[in-house]
Coordinates of C-alpha atoms and ligand atoms in Angstrom, one line a residue:
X142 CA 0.0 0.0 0.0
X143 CA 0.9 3.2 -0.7
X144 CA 2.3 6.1 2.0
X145 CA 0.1 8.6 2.8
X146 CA 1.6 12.3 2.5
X147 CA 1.1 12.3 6.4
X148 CA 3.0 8.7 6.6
X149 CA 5.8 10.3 4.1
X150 CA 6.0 13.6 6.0
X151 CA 6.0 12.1 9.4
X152 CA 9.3 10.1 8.2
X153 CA 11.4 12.5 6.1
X154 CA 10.2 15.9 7.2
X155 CA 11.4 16.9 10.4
X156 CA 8.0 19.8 11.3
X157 CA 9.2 22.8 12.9
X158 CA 8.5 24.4 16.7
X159 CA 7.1 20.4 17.5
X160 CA 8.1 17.6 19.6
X161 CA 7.4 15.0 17.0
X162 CA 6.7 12.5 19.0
X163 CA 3.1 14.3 20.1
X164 CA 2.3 13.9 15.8
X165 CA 3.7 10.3 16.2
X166 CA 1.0 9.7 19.5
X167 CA -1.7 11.3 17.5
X168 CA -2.1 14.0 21.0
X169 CA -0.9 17.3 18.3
X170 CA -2.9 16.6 14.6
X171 CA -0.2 17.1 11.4
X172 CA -2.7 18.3 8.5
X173 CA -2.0 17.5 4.7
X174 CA -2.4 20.4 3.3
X175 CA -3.2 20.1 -0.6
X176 CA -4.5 23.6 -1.5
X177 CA -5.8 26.9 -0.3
X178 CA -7.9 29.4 -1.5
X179 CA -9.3 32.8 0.4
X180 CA -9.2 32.1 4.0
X181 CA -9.3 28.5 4.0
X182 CA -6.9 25.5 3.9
X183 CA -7.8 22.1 2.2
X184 CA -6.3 19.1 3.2
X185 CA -6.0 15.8 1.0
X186 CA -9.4 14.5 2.8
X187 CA -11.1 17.0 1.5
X188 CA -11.7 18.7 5.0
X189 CA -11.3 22.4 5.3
X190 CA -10.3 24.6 7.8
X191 CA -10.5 28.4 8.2
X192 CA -7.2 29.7 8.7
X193 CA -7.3 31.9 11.9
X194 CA -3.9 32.2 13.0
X195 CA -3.0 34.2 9.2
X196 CA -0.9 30.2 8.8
X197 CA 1.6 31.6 11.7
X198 CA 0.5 35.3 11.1
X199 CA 1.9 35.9 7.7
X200 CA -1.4 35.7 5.0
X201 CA -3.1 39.1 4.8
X202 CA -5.0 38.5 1.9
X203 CA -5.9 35.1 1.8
X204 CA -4.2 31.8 0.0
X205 CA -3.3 31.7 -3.8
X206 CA -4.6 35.9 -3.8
X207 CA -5.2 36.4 -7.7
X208 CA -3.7 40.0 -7.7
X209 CA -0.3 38.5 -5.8
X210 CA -0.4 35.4 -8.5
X211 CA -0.6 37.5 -11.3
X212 CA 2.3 39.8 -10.1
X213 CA 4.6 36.7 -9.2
X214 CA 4.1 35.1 -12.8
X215 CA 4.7 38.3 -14.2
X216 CA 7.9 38.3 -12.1
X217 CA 8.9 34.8 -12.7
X218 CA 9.2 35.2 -17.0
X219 CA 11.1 38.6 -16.0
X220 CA 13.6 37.4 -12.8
X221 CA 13.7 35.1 -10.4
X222 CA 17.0 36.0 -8.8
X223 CA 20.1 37.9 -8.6
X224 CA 23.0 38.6 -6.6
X225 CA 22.2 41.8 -4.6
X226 CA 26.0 42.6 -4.0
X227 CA 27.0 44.6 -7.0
X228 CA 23.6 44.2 -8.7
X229 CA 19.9 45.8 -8.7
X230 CA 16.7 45.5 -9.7
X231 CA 13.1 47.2 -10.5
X232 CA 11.4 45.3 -7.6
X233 CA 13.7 46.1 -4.7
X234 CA 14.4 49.6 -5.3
X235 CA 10.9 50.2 -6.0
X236 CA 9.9 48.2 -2.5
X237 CA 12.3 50.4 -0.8
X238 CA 11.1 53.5 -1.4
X239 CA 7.6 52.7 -1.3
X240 CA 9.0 51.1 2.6
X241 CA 10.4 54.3 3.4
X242 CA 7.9 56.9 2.2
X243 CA 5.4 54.4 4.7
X244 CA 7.6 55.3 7.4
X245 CA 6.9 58.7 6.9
X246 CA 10.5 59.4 5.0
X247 CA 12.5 58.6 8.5
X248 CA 13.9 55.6 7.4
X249 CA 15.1 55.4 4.0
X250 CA 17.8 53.0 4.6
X251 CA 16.3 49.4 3.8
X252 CA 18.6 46.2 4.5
X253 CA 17.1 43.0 3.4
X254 CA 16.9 39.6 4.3
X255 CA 15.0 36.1 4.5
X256 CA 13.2 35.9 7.8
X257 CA 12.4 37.7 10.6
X258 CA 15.4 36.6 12.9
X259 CA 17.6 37.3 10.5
X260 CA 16.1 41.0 10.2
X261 CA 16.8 40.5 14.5
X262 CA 20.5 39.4 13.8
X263 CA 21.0 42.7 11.2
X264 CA 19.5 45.3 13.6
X265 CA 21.4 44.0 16.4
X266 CA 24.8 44.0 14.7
X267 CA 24.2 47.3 12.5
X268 CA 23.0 49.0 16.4
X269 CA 26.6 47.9 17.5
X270 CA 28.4 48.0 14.5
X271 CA 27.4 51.9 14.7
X272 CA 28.9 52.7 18.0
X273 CA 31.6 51.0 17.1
X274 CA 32.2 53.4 14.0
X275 CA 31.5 56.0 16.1
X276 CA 34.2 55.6 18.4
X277 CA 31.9 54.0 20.8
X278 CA 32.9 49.9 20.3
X279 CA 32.0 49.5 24.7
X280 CA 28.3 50.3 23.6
X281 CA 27.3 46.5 22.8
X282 CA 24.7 45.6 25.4
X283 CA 21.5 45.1 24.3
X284 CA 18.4 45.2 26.8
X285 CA 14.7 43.6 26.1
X286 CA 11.7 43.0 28.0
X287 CA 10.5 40.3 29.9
X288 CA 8.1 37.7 27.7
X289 CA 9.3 39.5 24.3
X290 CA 10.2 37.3 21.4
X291 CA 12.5 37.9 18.5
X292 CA 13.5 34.7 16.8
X293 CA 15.1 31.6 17.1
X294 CA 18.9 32.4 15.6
X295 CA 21.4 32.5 18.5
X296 CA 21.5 36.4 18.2
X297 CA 17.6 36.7 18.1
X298 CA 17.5 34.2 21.3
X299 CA 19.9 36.5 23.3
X300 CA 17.1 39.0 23.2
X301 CA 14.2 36.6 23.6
X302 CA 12.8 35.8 27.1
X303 CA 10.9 32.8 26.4
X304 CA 11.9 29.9 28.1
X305 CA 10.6 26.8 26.2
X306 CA 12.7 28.3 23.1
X307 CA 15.8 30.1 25.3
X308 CA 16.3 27.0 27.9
X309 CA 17.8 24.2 26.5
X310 CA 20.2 27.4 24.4
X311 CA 21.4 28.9 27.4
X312 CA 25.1 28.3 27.4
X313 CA 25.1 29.2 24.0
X314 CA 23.7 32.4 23.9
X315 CA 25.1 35.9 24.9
X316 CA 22.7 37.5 27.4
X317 CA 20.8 40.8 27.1
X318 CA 19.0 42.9 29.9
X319 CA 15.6 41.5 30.9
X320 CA 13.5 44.6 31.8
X321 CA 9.9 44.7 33.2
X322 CA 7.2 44.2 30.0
X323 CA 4.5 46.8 30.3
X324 CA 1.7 44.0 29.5
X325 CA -1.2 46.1 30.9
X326 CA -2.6 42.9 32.7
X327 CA 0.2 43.9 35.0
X328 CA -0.7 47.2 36.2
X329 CA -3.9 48.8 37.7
X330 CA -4.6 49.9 34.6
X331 CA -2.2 50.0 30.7
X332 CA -1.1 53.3 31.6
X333 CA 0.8 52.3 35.2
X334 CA 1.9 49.5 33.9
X335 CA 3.8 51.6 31.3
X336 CA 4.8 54.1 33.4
X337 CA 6.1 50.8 35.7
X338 CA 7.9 49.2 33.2
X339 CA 9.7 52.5 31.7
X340 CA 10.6 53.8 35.1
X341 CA 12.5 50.4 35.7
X342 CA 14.0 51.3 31.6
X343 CA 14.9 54.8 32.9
X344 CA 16.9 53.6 36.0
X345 CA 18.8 50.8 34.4
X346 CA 20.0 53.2 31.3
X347 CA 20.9 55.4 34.2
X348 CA 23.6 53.2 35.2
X349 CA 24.3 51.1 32.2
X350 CA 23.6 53.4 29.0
X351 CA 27.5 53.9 28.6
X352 CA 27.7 49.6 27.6
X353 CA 24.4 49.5 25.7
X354 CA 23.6 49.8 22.1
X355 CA 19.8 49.3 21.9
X356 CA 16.7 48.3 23.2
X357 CA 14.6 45.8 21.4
X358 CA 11.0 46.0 21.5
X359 CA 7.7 44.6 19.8
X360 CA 5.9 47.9 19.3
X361 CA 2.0 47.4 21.1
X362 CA 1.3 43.5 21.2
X363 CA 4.1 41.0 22.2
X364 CA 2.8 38.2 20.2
X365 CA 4.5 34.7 21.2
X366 CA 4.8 35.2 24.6
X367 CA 0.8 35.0 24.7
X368 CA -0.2 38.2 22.7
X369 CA 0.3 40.5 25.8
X370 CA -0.6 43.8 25.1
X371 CA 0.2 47.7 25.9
X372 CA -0.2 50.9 25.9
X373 CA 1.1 52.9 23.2
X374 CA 2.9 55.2 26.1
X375 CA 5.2 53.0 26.6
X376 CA 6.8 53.1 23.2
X377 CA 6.6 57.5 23.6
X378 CA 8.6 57.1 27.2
X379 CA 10.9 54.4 25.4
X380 CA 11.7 56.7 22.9
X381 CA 12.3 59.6 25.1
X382 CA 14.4 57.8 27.6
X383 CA 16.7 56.1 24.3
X384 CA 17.6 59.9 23.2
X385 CA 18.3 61.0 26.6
X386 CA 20.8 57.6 27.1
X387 CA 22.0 57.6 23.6
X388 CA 21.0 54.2 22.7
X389 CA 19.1 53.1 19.7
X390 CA 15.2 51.7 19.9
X391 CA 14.8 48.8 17.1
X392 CA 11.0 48.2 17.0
X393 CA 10.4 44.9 15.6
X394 CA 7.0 44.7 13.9
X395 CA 7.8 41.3 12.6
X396 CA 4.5 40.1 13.5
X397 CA 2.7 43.5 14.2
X398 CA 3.4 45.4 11.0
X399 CA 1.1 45.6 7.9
X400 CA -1.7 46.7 9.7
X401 CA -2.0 44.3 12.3
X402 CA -2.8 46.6 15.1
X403 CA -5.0 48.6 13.5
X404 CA -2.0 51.4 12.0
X405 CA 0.4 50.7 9.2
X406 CA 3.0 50.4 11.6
X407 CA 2.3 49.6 15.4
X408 CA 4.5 52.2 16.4
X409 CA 2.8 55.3 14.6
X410 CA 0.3 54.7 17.5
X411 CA 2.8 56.4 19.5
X412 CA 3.6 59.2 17.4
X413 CA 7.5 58.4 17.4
X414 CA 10.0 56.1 15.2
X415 CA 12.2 53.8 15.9
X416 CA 16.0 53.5 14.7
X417 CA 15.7 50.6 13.2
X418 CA 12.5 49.0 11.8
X419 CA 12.6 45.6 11.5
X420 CA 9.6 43.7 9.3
X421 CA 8.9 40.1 7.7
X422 CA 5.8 37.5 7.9
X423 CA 2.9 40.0 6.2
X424 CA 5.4 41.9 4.2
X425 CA 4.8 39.4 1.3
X426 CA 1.0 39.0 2.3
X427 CA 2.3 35.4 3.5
X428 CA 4.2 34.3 0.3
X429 CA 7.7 33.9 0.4
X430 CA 10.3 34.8 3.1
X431 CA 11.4 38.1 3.3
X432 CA 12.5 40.6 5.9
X433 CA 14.0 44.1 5.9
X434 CA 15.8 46.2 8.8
X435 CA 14.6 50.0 8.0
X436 CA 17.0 52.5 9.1
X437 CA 17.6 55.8 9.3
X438 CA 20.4 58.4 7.6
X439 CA 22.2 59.2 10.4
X440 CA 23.1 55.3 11.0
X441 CA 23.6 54.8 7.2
X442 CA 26.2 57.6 6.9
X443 CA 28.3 56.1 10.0
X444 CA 28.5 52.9 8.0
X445 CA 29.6 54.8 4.4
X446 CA 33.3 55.2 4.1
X447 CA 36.4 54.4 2.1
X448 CA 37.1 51.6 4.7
X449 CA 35.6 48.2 3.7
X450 CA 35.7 47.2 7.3
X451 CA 33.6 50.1 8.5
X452 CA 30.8 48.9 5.9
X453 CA 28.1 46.3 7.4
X454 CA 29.4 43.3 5.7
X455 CA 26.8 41.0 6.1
X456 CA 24.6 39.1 3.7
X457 CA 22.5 36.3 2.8
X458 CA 21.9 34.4 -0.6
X459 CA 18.5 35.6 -1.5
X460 CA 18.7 38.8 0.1
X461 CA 16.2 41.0 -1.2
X462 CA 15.0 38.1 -3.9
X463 CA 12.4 40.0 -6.5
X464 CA 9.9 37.2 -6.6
X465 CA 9.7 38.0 -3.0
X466 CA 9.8 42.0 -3.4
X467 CA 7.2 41.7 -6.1
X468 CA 4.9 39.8 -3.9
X469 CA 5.2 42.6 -1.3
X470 CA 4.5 45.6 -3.7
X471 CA 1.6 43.6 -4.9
X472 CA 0.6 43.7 -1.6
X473 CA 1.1 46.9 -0.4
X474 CA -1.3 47.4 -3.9
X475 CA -3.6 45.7 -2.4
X476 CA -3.3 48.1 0.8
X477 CA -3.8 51.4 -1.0
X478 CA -6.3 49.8 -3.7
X479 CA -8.4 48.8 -0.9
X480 CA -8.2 50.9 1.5
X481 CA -7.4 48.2 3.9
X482 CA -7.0 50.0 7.4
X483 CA -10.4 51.3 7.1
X484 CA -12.0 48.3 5.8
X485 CA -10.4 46.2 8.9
X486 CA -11.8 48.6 11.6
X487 CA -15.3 47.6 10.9
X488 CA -14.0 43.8 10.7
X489 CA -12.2 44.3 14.1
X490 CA -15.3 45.8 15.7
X491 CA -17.7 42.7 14.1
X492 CA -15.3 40.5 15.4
X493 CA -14.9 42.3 18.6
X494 CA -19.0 42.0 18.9
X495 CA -19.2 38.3 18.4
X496 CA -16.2 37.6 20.8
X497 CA -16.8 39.7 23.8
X498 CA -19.2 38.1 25.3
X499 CA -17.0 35.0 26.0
X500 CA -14.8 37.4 28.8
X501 CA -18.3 36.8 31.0
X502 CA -17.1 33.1 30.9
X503 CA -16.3 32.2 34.5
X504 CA -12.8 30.9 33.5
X505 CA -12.0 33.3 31.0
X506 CA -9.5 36.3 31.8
X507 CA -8.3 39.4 30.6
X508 CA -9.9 39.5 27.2
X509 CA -7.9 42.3 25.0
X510 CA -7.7 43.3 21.3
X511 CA -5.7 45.8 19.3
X512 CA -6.3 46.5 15.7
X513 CA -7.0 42.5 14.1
X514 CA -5.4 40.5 17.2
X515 CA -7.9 39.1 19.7
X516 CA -7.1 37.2 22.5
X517 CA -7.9 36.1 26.0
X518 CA -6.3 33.8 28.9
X519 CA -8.2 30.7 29.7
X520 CA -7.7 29.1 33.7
X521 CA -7.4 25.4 32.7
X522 CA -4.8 22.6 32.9
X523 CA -1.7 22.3 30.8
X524 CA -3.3 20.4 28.1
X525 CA -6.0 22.6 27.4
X526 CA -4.3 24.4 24.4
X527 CA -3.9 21.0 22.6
X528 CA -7.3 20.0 23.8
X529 CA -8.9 24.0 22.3
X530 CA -6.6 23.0 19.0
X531 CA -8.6 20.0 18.1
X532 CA -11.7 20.9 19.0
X533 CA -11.3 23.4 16.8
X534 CA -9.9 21.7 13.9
X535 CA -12.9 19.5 14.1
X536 CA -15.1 22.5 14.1
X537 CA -13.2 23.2 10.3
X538 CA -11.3 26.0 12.0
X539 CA -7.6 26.1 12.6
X540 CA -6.6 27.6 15.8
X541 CA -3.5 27.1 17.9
X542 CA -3.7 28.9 21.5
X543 CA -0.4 30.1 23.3
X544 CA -0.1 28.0 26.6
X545 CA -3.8 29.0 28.0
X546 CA -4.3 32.3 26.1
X547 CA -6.5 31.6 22.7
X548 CA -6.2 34.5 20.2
X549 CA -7.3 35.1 16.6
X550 CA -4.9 36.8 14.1
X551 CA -7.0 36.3 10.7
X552 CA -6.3 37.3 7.3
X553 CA -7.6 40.3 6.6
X554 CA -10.1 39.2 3.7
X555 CA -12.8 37.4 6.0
X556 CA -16.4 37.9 4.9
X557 CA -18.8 38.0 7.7
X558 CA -20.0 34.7 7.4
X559 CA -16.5 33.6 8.0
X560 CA -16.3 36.2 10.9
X561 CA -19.1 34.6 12.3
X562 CA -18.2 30.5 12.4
X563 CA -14.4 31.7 13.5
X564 CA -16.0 33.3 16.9
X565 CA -18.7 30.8 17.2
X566 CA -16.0 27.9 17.1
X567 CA -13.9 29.8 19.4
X568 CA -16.9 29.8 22.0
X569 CA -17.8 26.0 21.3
X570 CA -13.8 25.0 21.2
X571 CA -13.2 26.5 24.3
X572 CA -16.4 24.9 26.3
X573 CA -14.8 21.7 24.3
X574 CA -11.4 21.8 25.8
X575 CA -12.4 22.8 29.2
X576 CA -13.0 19.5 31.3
X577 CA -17.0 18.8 32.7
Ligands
PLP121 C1 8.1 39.6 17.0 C2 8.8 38.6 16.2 N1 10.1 38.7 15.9 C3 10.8 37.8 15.2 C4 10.2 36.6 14.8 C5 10.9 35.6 14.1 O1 10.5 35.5 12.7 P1 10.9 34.2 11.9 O2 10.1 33.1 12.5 O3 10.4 34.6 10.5 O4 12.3 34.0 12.0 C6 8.8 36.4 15.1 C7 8.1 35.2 14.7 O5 7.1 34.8 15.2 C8 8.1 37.4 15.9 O6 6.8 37.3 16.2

């Protein structure tokens, strides 16, 4: 008999962020995916499933998107690839400045790359790399807040305070700062526990700004960690405090750019911009792997000499790949054509509607939303995320809570039908997965 693609994955694949064993056991589902279309998946069953985790929050605009198609064929009988050391091309310069006019002209530098801890890896060495060109080479300390997230690379783990991923690395990695998060669930309200979190930011740059090159945060939602939210204040008194001690802020927007939040960019909620910009997972609507590092002038023209050495030498094979550029201008298109932002506040507040009602449950807390990420903590047992996942899968939704907390991040293309079964499998998942 003949192996089924589950049978031939399970024994040649080896399936990311997954202790393989739980597929083996049958305890964590592996779906065989043969197609997608809109907002849905289709596995080789025929089953469907409404994607509403954005398939790990990249897909804005739904699977096989005919606008994005028809720009990557056009691409593929034009360029695939090229080397984008010594060479250029219509896609990436075009990308760039369409980036940087986005960002409000403040950050016309754009450095690309593959994923988003590689755009993690380039912020954090361009941030020292610049004080070191500045005569500054003792400023190479990097501080990041408790719960935040920024990869899996060794770089992007030294600034990650996630146990499960960071554990078993330890001895590996270089260590950063750990500072208080200002996830409003820890405060009387999201404004104290910003003004909490950057008071403890303002004391330790008091002592330590002299050996520190940045601060790394994820602007408004800190996504893996359990999509902890807070208030945009905190970003405003980050950004003062960095000026005043001389260090740089990256924001990483990996998972909360392209309109995720509810803004363009998360951090225009604050009114202020970062020194480095870092972006992935949307940027191609969900297509192919790209990131960038935005930066500004000031940290470009430390970097542009006669010296090779004082240039940032670093690179990757398909940096800035045009397949991947053209998927993100088609979907920036899609962006202006549609009027996206606006379309996705009425979404937000139907989804909103339907959902609320489920922080009344007894074991529900802290129910929260910014822009199209929705999310709540759940008190149950260990295995109630796995428990949540199925139930949900068998409810032709695909979901995949944090620990406890269950959140939607949907493509942005969701009809209201759609919007409807995602919350009303949400509510029956969740009475599913909690035990009698
Ligand atoms: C905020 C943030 N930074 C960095 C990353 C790493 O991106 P990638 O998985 O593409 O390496 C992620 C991934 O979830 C993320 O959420």
């Amino acid at each position: 008999m003949q192996a089924t693609l589950l049978q031939r994955s399970l024994a040649a694949v080896w399936h990311p962020c997954t202790q393989m064993r739980h597929h083996a056991s049958g305890e964590l589902p592996l779906l065989a995916i043969s197609h997608g279309k809109g907002a849905w998946l289709y596995d080789t069953d025929g089953r469907r499933y409404l994607d509403g985790i954005s398939s790990w929050w990249v897909n804005l605009f739904g699977h096989c998107n005919p606008r994005i198609n028809a720009a990557l064929k056009d691409q593929l009988e034009r360029l695939e690839h090229v080397i984008l050391a010594g060479a250029t091309h219509e896609p990436v310069v075009a990308l760039s400045e369409r980036l940087g006019a986005l960002a409000g002209g403040a950050l016309g530098h754009c450095f690309y790359a593959s994923d988003g801890a590689s755009a993690t890896e380039i912020a954090l060495k361009m941030s020292a790399h610049f004080w070191r060109n500045s005569g500054q080479a003792e400023k190479h300390g990097f501080l990041c807040l408790a719960g935040g997230y920024h990869g899996e690379t060794l770089g992007a783990l030294g600034v990650t305070d996630i146990p499960i991923f960071r554990d078993a690395y330890a001895p590996l990695l270089r260590p950063a700062a750990v500072l208080p998060s200002p996830d409003a669930r820890q405060g009387a309200s999201p404004l104290a526990a910003a003004e909490c979190a950057a008071t403890a930011l303002e004391q330790h740059l008091a002592e330590h700004h002299e050996q520190i090159a940045a601060l790394i945060v994820e602007p408004l939602v800190q996504c893996a960690t359990g999509m902890a939210m807070h208030d945009p204040d905190y970003l405003g008194r980050a950004r003062a405090l960095c000026d005043r001690y001389r260090v740089h802020l990256i924001c990483d927007e990996i998972a909360v750019g392209f309109g995720r939040t509810g803004t363009f960019f998360a951090h225009e909620q604050a009114g202020i911009r970062p020194d480095f910009l870092c972006l992935s997972k949307g940027i191609t609507g969900g297509y192919l792997p790209l990131s960038v590092v935005m930066t500004t002038d000031t940290i470009y023209q430390a970097f542009y000499d006669d010296a090779t050495a004082r240039g940032f030498l670093h690179s990757h094979s398909y940096t800035g790949n045009p397949l991947a550029c053209r998927a993100a201008l088609a979907t920036l298109d899609i962006f202006s054509q549609d009027a996206v932002l606006v379309a996705n506040t009425a979404k937000a507040e139907r989804i909103d509607a339907l959902l609320r009602p489920l922080a009344a449950h007894p074991q529900v807390r802290h129910y929260r939303r910014r822009g199209m990420i929705f999310a709540f903590d759940v008190d149950a047992d260990a295995g109630f995320g796995r428990r949540f996942h199925r139930a949900a899968l068998e409810r032709e939704c695909l979901l995949r809570p944090i620990g406890n907390t269950v959140y939607l991040m949907p493509p942005y293309i969701l009809d209201d039908a759609e919007i409807e079964q995602l919350c009303r499998v949400v509510g029956e998942a969740l009475d599913a997965a909690l035990p009698e």
